[in-house]
Amino acid sequence: MVKVVVGLQWGDEGKGKLIDFLCRDMDIVARFQGGANAGHTVVWQGNEIAFHHIPSGIIHNHITGILGPGMVVDIPVLLDEIRYLKELGISVDGRLKIDWRTHVVRADHKEEDAKDKLVGTTKRGIGPAYRDKYGRKGLRIVDIFYPQYVDHLPKELLDHYIKYHDALSPYVCDTVQLLHDAINEGKSILAEGAQGTFLDVGFGTYPYVTASHTIAGGACIGLGISPKAITEVIGVFKAYTTRVGNGPLPTELEPELESSLRERGKEYGATTRRPRRCGWLDLYWLKFAVKLNGVDKLAITKLDVLTGLPEIKVAIGYKEELPFITDDAHPIYVSLKGWNTDIRGVKRYSELPLNAKRYLKFIEDTLEVPIKWISTGPERDAIILR
Ligand code: GDP
Ligand code: IMO
Ligand code: MG
């Protein structure tokens, strides 16, 4: 059984929180794309842990965590992340696996990315690392272990990375074989998407996107599993919209409301601490995201953040019919009534105020997919399971 969890907006939908919840019943959690540009937060024993490379489900002791071949890994940053988790009491020894084929984000990739002005990247070297992968001059983990077989890179470059050989060796293996064996044994695997649908390099708001395929199809490419192996796609979205970095956000709020929502939702990047831009929920493009990913079930997060708003708007279409997302298009909004009862931490659907239920129903009716999880706070147990 392979479930794929993907973000349906511009990242930071609360994937980490949901994945941590779902991993109670999983055996393996695997990241399939991206690298340290991701920041997946889990609130655990009073600590707000932001996972960058390591899949967030690793918090559970019984879980095996995989860094799949579709990722790009910054080795010193990953080693720091392993140490940081250990300090918190989460040992990944024997449970963390990195695929041989995974590409390396090199120091020069980060230097180059630091000069980016157009996209507003996380400066983690992601774009240059993927460019070199596809340009057939990337450095892979396997190259560090078998340098004598490498004929596409200068020796000095390899020499620089050989120093990581010993630190990496406990973790490196063939994760493709591991996953195929696990599938055959009937184990439960969760593929953890990073970023979100509209940051996908092919289907997002190009060029204001990341450099990998973030959509559910990316899980096959990024893990080396067949599309036939995927049994369920879970789409995560925030009750409103946020985006960090540059690029269009047609439902963006006017400054005053935007900053009040940002403060209430603590909308600051988990990786870069940049303030996130905030907008109303965009059901028109969310519906497209549902289609692209083949979403079977939805999870909505941060519903609690909308409490207190007298009116909540949702975009259901655009005045101009354009085949891409642009700030030049004018959203057509439907206005729904808000609620005042504090719902933070609510665990039962029946305890939600009527207008919150109406908001959820409107979303379900429009997207034609059931909302199975409703997150009502950052804490692990602040979730309604329907
Ligand atoms: P991810 O990248 O998709 O994993 O999301 P991030 O971790 O970057 O951002 C989500 C933020 O919202 C984190 O700080 C979470 O702790 C927090 N969060 C997640 N779910 C909820 C929720 O239902 N309510 C509130 N108030 N915060 C949430
Ligand atoms: P998680 O997994 C939100 C954005 C950057 C920039 C664009 C390209 O936490 O949801 P990159 O560094 O990838 O080349 O930047 O993508 N971005 C994210 N935004 N959440 C993320 O990850 C992101 N990863 C990249 O802000 O606009
Ligand atoms: Mg994030």
mmCIF file of N, CA, C and O in Angstrom, residues 119-213:
data_model
loop_
_atom_site.group_PDB
_atom_site.id
_atom_site.type_symbol
_atom_site.label_atom_id
_atom_site.label_comp_id
_atom_site.label_asym_id
_atom_site.label_seq_id
_atom_site.Cartn_x
_atom_site.Cartn_y
_atom_site.Cartn_z
ATOM 1 N N VAL A 119 13.259 34.631 -8.732
ATOM 2 C CA VAL A 119 12.266 33.697 -8.183
ATOM 3 C C VAL A 119 12.013 33.922 -6.692
ATOM 4 O O VAL A 119 10.902 33.731 -6.213
ATOM 5 N N GLY A 120 13.045 34.364 -5.988
ATOM 6 C CA GLY A 120 12.930 34.433 -4.528
ATOM 7 C C GLY A 120 13.041 33.037 -3.955
ATOM 8 O O GLY A 120 12.182 32.585 -3.191
ATOM 9 N N THR A 121 14.107 32.330 -4.343
ATOM 10 C CA THR A 121 14.273 30.934 -3.906
ATOM 11 C C THR A 121 14.625 30.890 -2.422
ATOM 12 O O THR A 121 14.878 31.925 -1.796
ATOM 13 N N THR A 122 14.700 29.673 -1.901
ATOM 14 C CA THR A 122 15.107 29.495 -0.501
ATOM 15 C C THR A 122 16.628 29.547 -0.376
ATOM 16 O O THR A 122 17.154 29.407 0.722
ATOM 17 N N LYS A 123 17.329 29.673 -1.485
ATOM 18 C CA LYS A 123 18.800 29.758 -1.533
ATOM 19 C C LYS A 123 19.467 28.483 -1.020
ATOM 20 O O LYS A 123 20.567 28.514 -0.457
ATOM 21 N N ARG A 124 18.801 27.382 -1.220
ATOM 22 C CA ARG A 124 19.365 26.103 -0.781
ATOM 23 C C ARG A 124 20.066 25.359 -1.925
ATOM 24 O O ARG A 124 20.401 24.189 -1.789
ATOM 25 N N GLY A 125 20.221 26.024 -3.061
ATOM 26 C CA GLY A 125 20.967 25.417 -4.177
ATOM 27 C C GLY A 125 20.159 24.425 -4.994
ATOM 28 O O GLY A 125 20.723 23.651 -5.786
ATOM 29 N N ILE A 126 18.860 24.438 -4.816
ATOM 30 C CA ILE A 126 18.000 23.420 -5.427
ATOM 31 C C ILE A 126 18.016 23.499 -6.966
ATOM 32 O O ILE A 126 18.235 22.489 -7.642
ATOM 33 N N GLY A 127 17.789 24.692 -7.505
ATOM 34 C CA GLY A 127 17.732 24.865 -8.961
ATOM 35 C C GLY A 127 19.032 24.419 -9.633
ATOM 36 O O GLY A 127 19.019 23.587 -10.546
ATOM 37 N N PRO A 128 20.180 24.950 -9.208
ATOM 38 C CA PRO A 128 21.446 24.534 -9.826
ATOM 39 C C PRO A 128 21.722 23.028 -9.680
ATOM 40 O O PRO A 128 22.273 22.409 -10.589
ATOM 41 N N ALA A 129 21.327 22.430 -8.553
ATOM 42 C CA ALA A 129 21.580 20.990 -8.371
ATOM 43 C C ALA A 129 20.763 20.165 -9.370
ATOM 44 O O ALA A 129 21.280 19.230 -9.995
ATOM 45 N N TYR A 130 19.493 20.509 -9.549
ATOM 46 C CA TYR A 130 18.668 19.779 -10.530
ATOM 47 C C TYR A 130 19.134 20.071 -11.956
ATOM 48 O O TYR A 130 19.095 19.198 -12.815
ATOM 49 N N ARG A 131 19.565 21.314 -12.206
ATOM 50 C CA ARG A 131 20.066 21.625 -13.549
ATOM 51 C C ARG A 131 21.252 20.711 -13.879
ATOM 52 O O ARG A 131 21.336 20.142 -14.974
ATOM 53 N N ASP A 132 22.153 20.529 -12.915
ATOM 54 C CA ASP A 132 23.317 19.675 -13.165
ATOM 55 C C ASP A 132 22.923 18.205 -13.288
ATOM 56 O O ASP A 132 23.527 17.455 -14.053
ATOM 57 N N LYS A 133 21.903 17.798 -12.539
ATOM 58 C CA LYS A 133 21.410 16.419 -12.676
ATOM 59 C C LYS A 133 20.969 16.184 -14.127
ATOM 60 O O LYS A 133 21.387 15.239 -14.774
ATOM 61 N N TYR A 134 20.097 17.080 -14.598
ATOM 62 C CA TYR A 134 19.569 16.891 -15.955
ATOM 63 C C TYR A 134 20.610 17.213 -17.026
ATOM 64 O O TYR A 134 20.515 16.726 -18.153
ATOM 65 N N GLY A 135 21.615 18.013 -16.668
ATOM 66 C CA GLY A 135 22.709 18.317 -17.600
ATOM 67 C C GLY A 135 23.766 17.222 -17.628
ATOM 68 O O GLY A 135 24.783 17.342 -18.293
ATOM 69 N N ARG A 136 23.523 16.156 -16.857
ATOM 70 C CA ARG A 136 24.418 15.006 -16.770
ATOM 71 C C ARG A 136 25.800 15.344 -16.252
ATOM 72 O O ARG A 136 26.802 14.788 -16.675
ATOM 73 N N LYS A 137 25.829 16.296 -15.321
ATOM 74 C CA LYS A 137 27.094 16.574 -14.645
ATOM 75 C C LYS A 137 26.893 16.701 -13.136
ATOM 76 O O LYS A 137 27.621 17.401 -12.452
ATOM 77 N N GLY A 138 25.871 16.014 -12.648
ATOM 78 C CA GLY A 138 25.596 16.050 -11.216
ATOM 79 C C GLY A 138 26.454 15.057 -10.450
ATOM 80 O O GLY A 138 26.931 14.062 -11.005
ATOM 81 N N LEU A 139 26.628 15.360 -9.180
ATOM 82 C CA LEU A 139 27.335 14.447 -8.279
ATOM 83 C C LEU A 139 26.295 13.644 -7.519
ATOM 84 O O LEU A 139 25.373 14.215 -6.925
ATOM 85 N N ARG A 140 26.428 12.312 -7.556
ATOM 86 C CA ARG A 140 25.496 11.468 -6.815
ATOM 87 C C ARG A 140 26.183 10.891 -5.578
ATOM 88 O O ARG A 140 27.404 10.826 -5.515
ATOM 89 N N ILE A 141 25.387 10.417 -4.656
ATOM 90 C CA ILE A 141 25.940 9.789 -3.450
ATOM 91 C C ILE A 141 26.841 8.619 -3.853
ATOM 92 O O ILE A 141 27.936 8.439 -3.315
ATOM 93 N N VAL A 142 26.406 7.853 -4.830
ATOM 94 C CA VAL A 142 27.169 6.667 -5.241
ATOM 95 C C VAL A 142 28.568 7.044 -5.747
ATOM 96 O O VAL A 142 29.531 6.291 -5.581
ATOM 97 N N ASP A 143 28.690 8.238 -6.331
ATOM 98 C CA ASP A 143 29.991 8.676 -6.857
ATOM 99 C C ASP A 143 31.029 8.846 -5.741
ATOM 100 O O ASP A 143 32.223 8.689 -5.962
ATOM 101 N N ILE A 144 30.534 9.160 -4.548
ATOM 102 C CA ILE A 144 31.435 9.330 -3.399
ATOM 103 C C ILE A 144 31.975 7.969 -2.958
ATOM 104 O O ILE A 144 33.082 7.863 -2.451
ATOM 105 N N PHE A 145 31.189 6.934 -3.178
ATOM 106 C CA PHE A 145 31.571 5.582 -2.742
ATOM 107 C C PHE A 145 32.366 4.822 -3.805
ATOM 108 O O PHE A 145 33.146 3.941 -3.478
ATOM 109 N N TYR A 146 32.136 5.150 -5.060
ATOM 110 C CA TYR A 146 32.837 4.465 -6.156
ATOM 111 C C TYR A 146 33.482 5.476 -7.112
ATOM 112 O O TYR A 146 33.168 5.488 -8.298
ATOM 113 N N PRO A 147 34.381 6.322 -6.575
ATOM 114 C CA PRO A 147 34.923 7.400 -7.425
ATOM 115 C C PRO A 147 35.675 6.874 -8.644
ATOM 116 O O PRO A 147 35.726 7.552 -9.668
ATOM 117 N N GLN A 148 36.206 5.675 -8.517
ATOM 118 C CA GLN A 148 36.989 5.122 -9.636
ATOM 119 C C GLN A 148 36.128 4.845 -10.868
ATOM 120 O O GLN A 148 36.641 4.669 -11.961
ATOM 121 N N TYR A 149 34.807 4.818 -10.678
ATOM 122 C CA TYR A 149 33.903 4.569 -11.819
ATOM 123 C C TYR A 149 33.344 5.856 -12.428
ATOM 124 O O TYR A 149 32.564 5.808 -13.365
ATOM 125 N N VAL A 150 33.717 6.990 -11.840
ATOM 126 C CA VAL A 150 33.117 8.252 -12.285
ATOM 127 C C VAL A 150 33.916 8.840 -13.435
ATOM 128 O O VAL A 150 35.128 9.029 -13.310
ATOM 129 N N ASP A 151 33.267 9.080 -14.570
ATOM 130 C CA ASP A 151 34.017 9.721 -15.650
ATOM 131 C C ASP A 151 33.364 11.006 -16.141
ATOM 132 O O ASP A 151 33.709 11.522 -17.183
ATOM 133 N N HIS A 152 32.429 11.541 -15.372
ATOM 134 C CA HIS A 152 31.796 12.789 -15.815
ATOM 135 C C HIS A 152 32.133 13.991 -14.930
ATOM 136 O O HIS A 152 31.591 15.068 -15.130
ATOM 137 N N LEU A 153 33.010 13.795 -13.936
ATOM 138 C CA LEU A 153 33.331 14.901 -13.024
ATOM 139 C C LEU A 153 34.849 15.017 -12.815
ATOM 140 O O LEU A 153 35.533 13.996 -12.781
ATOM 141 N N PRO A 154 35.387 16.288 -12.639
ATOM 142 C CA PRO A 154 36.834 16.419 -12.328
ATOM 143 C C PRO A 154 37.186 15.765 -10.997
ATOM 144 O O PRO A 154 36.375 15.772 -10.063
ATOM 145 N N LYS A 155 38.375 15.260 -10.904
ATOM 146 C CA LYS A 155 38.813 14.542 -9.718
ATOM 147 C C LYS A 155 38.811 15.440 -8.464
ATOM 148 O O LYS A 155 38.439 14.990 -7.381
ATOM 149 N N GLU A 156 39.207 16.708 -8.617
ATOM 150 C CA GLU A 156 39.283 17.617 -7.446
ATOM 151 C C GLU A 156 37.906 17.767 -6.795
ATOM 152 O O GLU A 156 37.793 17.831 -5.576
ATOM 153 N N LEU A 157 36.884 17.828 -7.635
ATOM 154 C CA LEU A 157 35.538 17.985 -7.110
ATOM 155 C C LEU A 157 35.151 16.752 -6.285
ATOM 156 O O LEU A 157 34.667 16.864 -5.156
ATOM 157 N N LEU A 158 35.436 15.595 -6.846
ATOM 158 C CA LEU A 158 35.129 14.353 -6.128
ATOM 159 C C LEU A 158 35.919 14.278 -4.832
ATOM 160 O O LEU A 158 35.370 13.931 -3.778
ATOM 161 N N ASP A 159 37.207 14.638 -4.912
ATOM 162 C CA ASP A 159 38.080 14.575 -3.731
ATOM 163 C C ASP A 159 37.479 15.374 -2.577
ATOM 164 O O ASP A 159 37.559 14.973 -1.426
ATOM 165 N N HIS A 160 36.851 16.486 -2.925
ATOM 166 C CA HIS A 160 36.280 17.348 -1.898
ATOM 167 C C HIS A 160 35.144 16.645 -1.136
ATOM 168 O O HIS A 160 34.939 16.897 0.055
ATOM 169 N N TYR A 161 34.415 15.781 -1.812
ATOM 170 C CA TYR A 161 33.245 15.148 -1.186
ATOM 171 C C TYR A 161 33.520 13.767 -0.589
ATOM 172 O O TYR A 161 32.709 13.263 0.189
ATOM 173 N N ILE A 162 34.698 13.202 -0.925
ATOM 174 C CA ILE A 162 35.050 11.877 -0.397
ATOM 175 C C ILE A 162 35.071 11.901 1.138
ATOM 176 O O ILE A 162 34.802 10.902 1.791
ATOM 177 N N LYS A 163 35.317 13.083 1.686
ATOM 178 C CA LYS A 163 35.392 13.191 3.157
ATOM 179 C C LYS A 163 34.080 12.802 3.852
ATOM 180 O O LYS A 163 34.065 12.509 5.037
ATOM 181 N N TYR A 164 32.991 12.818 3.097
ATOM 182 C CA TYR A 164 31.697 12.462 3.708
ATOM 183 C C TYR A 164 31.410 10.963 3.672
ATOM 184 O O TYR A 164 30.389 10.507 4.176
ATOM 185 N N HIS A 165 32.324 10.214 3.070
ATOM 186 C CA HIS A 165 32.121 8.781 2.882
ATOM 187 C C HIS A 165 31.713 8.069 4.183
ATOM 188 O O HIS A 165 30.686 7.407 4.255
ATOM 189 N N ASP A 166 32.530 8.277 5.229
ATOM 190 C CA ASP A 166 32.294 7.524 6.467
ATOM 191 C C ASP A 166 31.002 7.957 7.166
ATOM 192 O O ASP A 166 30.257 7.122 7.690
ATOM 193 N N ALA A 167 30.765 9.270 7.145
ATOM 194 C CA ALA A 167 29.560 9.773 7.823
ATOM 195 C C ALA A 167 28.289 9.279 7.134
ATOM 196 O O ALA A 167 27.266 9.032 7.784
ATOM 197 N N LEU A 168 28.356 9.100 5.824
ATOM 198 C CA LEU A 168 27.155 8.690 5.084
ATOM 199 C C LEU A 168 26.954 7.183 5.073
ATOM 200 O O LEU A 168 25.823 6.709 4.934
ATOM 201 N N SER A 169 28.056 6.451 5.229
ATOM 202 C CA SER A 169 27.941 5.018 4.950
ATOM 203 C C SER A 169 26.895 4.249 5.775
ATOM 204 O O SER A 169 26.307 3.312 5.251
ATOM 205 N N PRO A 170 26.591 4.641 7.037
ATOM 206 C CA PRO A 170 25.533 3.882 7.728
ATOM 207 C C PRO A 170 24.152 4.010 7.073
ATOM 208 O O PRO A 170 23.263 3.207 7.352
ATOM 209 N N TYR A 171 23.977 5.027 6.260
ATOM 210 C CA TYR A 171 22.630 5.326 5.761
ATOM 211 C C TYR A 171 22.391 4.915 4.306
ATOM 212 O O TYR A 171 21.252 4.791 3.880
ATOM 213 N N VAL A 172 23.472 4.745 3.557
ATOM 214 C CA VAL A 172 23.310 4.584 2.113
ATOM 215 C C VAL A 172 22.897 3.161 1.744
ATOM 216 O O VAL A 172 23.437 2.188 2.267
ATOM 217 N N CYS A 173 21.913 3.043 0.862
ATOM 218 C CA CYS A 173 21.500 1.717 0.386
ATOM 219 C C CYS A 173 20.664 1.869 -0.883
ATOM 220 O O CYS A 173 20.462 2.974 -1.381
ATOM 221 N N ASP A 174 20.192 0.740 -1.392
ATOM 222 C CA ASP A 174 19.305 0.755 -2.553
ATOM 223 C C ASP A 174 17.867 0.858 -2.039
ATOM 224 O O ASP A 174 17.233 -0.144 -1.721
ATOM 225 N N THR A 175 17.366 2.083 -1.971
ATOM 226 C CA THR A 175 16.017 2.257 -1.410
ATOM 227 C C THR A 175 14.938 1.785 -2.383
ATOM 228 O O THR A 175 13.806 1.533 -1.971
ATOM 229 N N VAL A 176 15.300 1.666 -3.658
ATOM 230 C CA VAL A 176 14.317 1.184 -4.637
ATOM 231 C C VAL A 176 13.999 -0.284 -4.321
ATOM 232 O O VAL A 176 12.828 -0.670 -4.227
ATOM 233 N N GLN A 177 15.050 -1.069 -4.119
ATOM 234 C CA GLN A 177 14.850 -2.474 -3.746
ATOM 235 C C GLN A 177 14.091 -2.568 -2.431
ATOM 236 O O GLN A 177 13.159 -3.369 -2.292
ATOM 237 N N LEU A 178 14.496 -1.723 -1.483
ATOM 238 C CA LEU A 178 13.853 -1.734 -0.163
ATOM 239 C C LEU A 178 12.348 -1.482 -0.300
ATOM 240 O O LEU A 178 11.518 -2.188 0.297
ATOM 241 N N LEU A 179 11.986 -0.499 -1.126
ATOM 242 C CA LEU A 179 10.570 -0.170 -1.302
ATOM 243 C C LEU A 179 9.811 -1.271 -2.020
ATOM 244 O O LEU A 179 8.682 -1.614 -1.656
ATOM 245 N N HIS A 180 10.450 -1.842 -3.061
ATOM 246 C CA HIS A 180 9.772 -2.921 -3.791
ATOM 247 C C HIS A 180 9.541 -4.131 -2.888
ATOM 248 O O HIS A 180 8.463 -4.740 -2.924
ATOM 249 N N ASP A 181 10.538 -4.456 -2.063
ATOM 250 C CA ASP A 181 10.357 -5.561 -1.109
ATOM 251 C C ASP A 181 9.221 -5.246 -0.144
ATOM 252 O O ASP A 181 8.367 -6.098 0.135
ATOM 253 N N ALA A 182 9.219 -4.008 0.337
ATOM 254 C CA ALA A 182 8.190 -3.605 1.309
ATOM 255 C C ALA A 182 6.795 -3.694 0.683
ATOM 256 O O ALA A 182 5.842 -4.156 1.324
ATOM 257 N N ILE A 183 6.689 -3.262 -0.569
ATOM 258 C CA ILE A 183 5.394 -3.328 -1.258
ATOM 259 C C ILE A 183 4.950 -4.790 -1.369
ATOM 260 O O ILE A 183 3.802 -5.135 -1.077
ATOM 261 N N ASN A 184 5.884 -5.663 -1.759
ATOM 262 C CA ASN A 184 5.557 -7.086 -1.906
ATOM 263 C C ASN A 184 5.162 -7.734 -0.588
ATOM 264 O O ASN A 184 4.364 -8.667 -0.551
ATOM 265 N N GLU A 185 5.748 -7.222 0.506
ATOM 266 C CA GLU A 185 5.412 -7.782 1.827
ATOM 267 C C GLU A 185 4.140 -7.171 2.411
ATOM 268 O O GLU A 185 3.762 -7.482 3.543
ATOM 269 N N GLY A 186 3.523 -6.273 1.665
ATOM 270 C CA GLY A 186 2.263 -5.675 2.135
ATOM 271 C C GLY A 186 2.435 -4.587 3.170
ATOM 272 O O GLY A 186 1.508 -4.276 3.921
ATOM 273 N N LYS A 187 3.628 -4.016 3.247
ATOM 274 C CA LYS A 187 3.849 -2.939 4.228
ATOM 275 C C LYS A 187 3.185 -1.633 3.773
ATOM 276 O O LYS A 187 2.851 -1.473 2.598
ATOM 277 N N SER A 188 3.022 -0.718 4.714
ATOM 278 C CA SER A 188 2.384 0.575 4.419
ATOM 279 C C SER A 188 3.449 1.642 4.222
ATOM 280 O O SER A 188 4.270 1.884 5.104
ATOM 281 N N ILE A 189 3.374 2.258 3.068
ATOM 282 C CA ILE A 189 4.380 3.260 2.708
ATOM 283 C C ILE A 189 3.694 4.594 2.470
ATOM 284 O O ILE A 189 2.660 4.655 1.803
ATOM 285 N N LEU A 190 4.301 5.640 3.010
ATOM 286 C CA LEU A 190 3.769 6.970 2.761
ATOM 287 C C LEU A 190 4.826 7.784 2.011
ATOM 288 O O LEU A 190 5.963 7.896 2.463
ATOM 289 N N ALA A 191 4.462 8.277 0.851
ATOM 290 C CA ALA A 191 5.371 9.127 0.076
ATOM 291 C C ALA A 191 5.091 10.576 0.453
ATOM 292 O O ALA A 191 3.971 11.057 0.283
ATOM 293 N N GLU A 192 6.108 11.235 0.997
ATOM 294 C CA GLU A 192 5.951 12.592 1.534
ATOM 295 C C GLU A 192 6.352 13.632 0.498
ATOM 296 O O GLU A 192 7.527 13.793 0.199
ATOM 297 N N GLY A 193 5.377 14.318 -0.058
ATOM 298 C CA GLY A 193 5.667 15.376 -1.024
ATOM 299 C C GLY A 193 6.199 16.613 -0.320
ATOM 300 O O GLY A 193 5.843 16.884 0.827
ATOM 301 N N ALA A 194 7.049 17.337 -1.000
ATOM 302 C CA ALA A 194 7.506 18.634 -0.496
ATOM 303 C C ALA A 194 7.019 19.716 -1.459
ATOM 304 O O ALA A 194 6.562 19.425 -2.561
ATOM 305 N N GLN A 195 7.093 20.957 -1.011
ATOM 306 C CA GLN A 195 6.561 22.102 -1.760
ATOM 307 C C GLN A 195 5.073 21.873 -2.057
ATOM 308 O O GLN A 195 4.400 21.254 -1.266
ATOM 309 N N GLY A 196 4.608 22.364 -3.205
ATOM 310 C CA GLY A 196 3.182 22.208 -3.497
ATOM 311 C C GLY A 196 2.955 22.214 -4.993
ATOM 312 O O GLY A 196 3.871 22.497 -5.779
ATOM 313 N N THR A 197 1.717 21.916 -5.376
ATOM 314 C CA THR A 197 1.372 21.742 -6.792
ATOM 315 C C THR A 197 1.754 22.941 -7.659
ATOM 316 O O THR A 197 2.269 22.779 -8.755
ATOM 317 N N PHE A 198 1.527 24.159 -7.155
ATOM 318 C CA PHE A 198 1.801 25.329 -8.001
ATOM 319 C C PHE A 198 3.249 25.794 -7.936
ATOM 320 O O PHE A 198 3.610 26.820 -8.511
ATOM 321 N N LEU A 199 4.086 24.968 -7.258
ATOM 322 C CA LEU A 199 5.537 25.163 -7.326
ATOM 323 C C LEU A 199 6.161 24.086 -8.206
ATOM 324 O O LEU A 199 7.378 24.035 -8.374
ATOM 325 N N ASP A 200 5.345 23.205 -8.785
ATOM 326 C CA ASP A 200 5.845 22.145 -9.669
ATOM 327 C C ASP A 200 6.504 22.790 -10.898
ATOM 328 O O ASP A 200 5.952 23.737 -11.477
ATOM 329 N N VAL A 201 7.638 22.258 -11.297
ATOM 330 C CA VAL A 201 8.400 22.872 -12.399
ATOM 331 C C VAL A 201 7.645 22.822 -13.731
ATOM 332 O O VAL A 201 7.822 23.681 -14.590
ATOM 333 N N GLY A 202 6.766 21.849 -13.884
ATOM 334 C CA GLY A 202 6.039 21.729 -15.139
ATOM 335 C C GLY A 202 4.640 22.320 -15.103
ATOM 336 O O GLY A 202 4.108 22.751 -16.123
ATOM 337 N N PHE A 203 4.015 22.315 -13.923
ATOM 338 C CA PHE A 203 2.593 22.677 -13.833
ATOM 339 C C PHE A 203 2.322 23.873 -12.935
ATOM 340 O O PHE A 203 1.180 24.270 -12.763
ATOM 341 N N GLY A 204 3.374 24.422 -12.353
ATOM 342 C CA GLY A 204 3.203 25.549 -11.445
ATOM 343 C C GLY A 204 3.269 26.879 -12.161
ATOM 344 O O GLY A 204 3.134 26.959 -13.395
ATOM 345 N N THR A 205 3.474 27.938 -11.369
ATOM 346 C CA THR A 205 3.495 29.303 -11.898
ATOM 347 C C THR A 205 4.885 29.628 -12.439
ATOM 348 O O THR A 205 5.576 30.491 -11.919
ATOM 349 N N TYR A 206 5.269 28.889 -13.485
ATOM 350 C CA TYR A 206 6.581 29.036 -14.096
ATOM 351 C C TYR A 206 6.817 30.482 -14.529
ATOM 352 O O TYR A 206 5.894 31.086 -15.078
ATOM 353 N N PRO A 207 7.988 31.071 -14.316
ATOM 354 C CA PRO A 207 9.218 30.505 -13.756
ATOM 355 C C PRO A 207 9.305 30.578 -12.225
ATOM 356 O O PRO A 207 10.337 30.261 -11.667
ATOM 357 N N TYR A 208 8.216 31.006 -11.571
ATOM 358 C CA TYR A 208 8.248 31.160 -10.114
ATOM 359 C C TYR A 208 7.884 29.828 -9.466
ATOM 360 O O TYR A 208 6.819 29.693 -8.844
ATOM 361 N N VAL A 209 8.734 28.864 -9.651
ATOM 362 C CA VAL A 209 8.479 27.501 -9.196
ATOM 363 C C VAL A 209 9.770 26.924 -8.622
ATOM 364 O O VAL A 209 10.830 27.542 -8.729
ATOM 365 N N THR A 210 9.677 25.731 -8.076
ATOM 366 C CA THR A 210 10.890 25.028 -7.669
ATOM 367 C C THR A 210 11.372 24.202 -8.869
ATOM 368 O O THR A 210 10.825 24.315 -9.973
ATOM 369 N N ALA A 211 12.392 23.377 -8.674
ATOM 370 C CA ALA A 211 13.010 22.733 -9.836
ATOM 371 C C ALA A 211 12.660 21.248 -9.948
ATOM 372 O O ALA A 211 13.295 20.521 -10.714
ATOM 373 N N SER A 212 11.648 20.805 -9.192
ATOM 374 C CA SER A 212 11.306 19.377 -9.247
ATOM 375 C C SER A 212 9.806 19.201 -9.497
ATOM 376 O O SER A 212 9.047 20.169 -9.461
ATOM 377 N N HIS A 213 9.409 17.946 -9.730
ATOM 378 C CA HIS A 213 7.982 17.646 -9.884
ATOM 379 C C HIS A 213 7.388 17.319 -8.519
ATOM 380 O O HIS A 213 7.662 16.287 -7.937
#
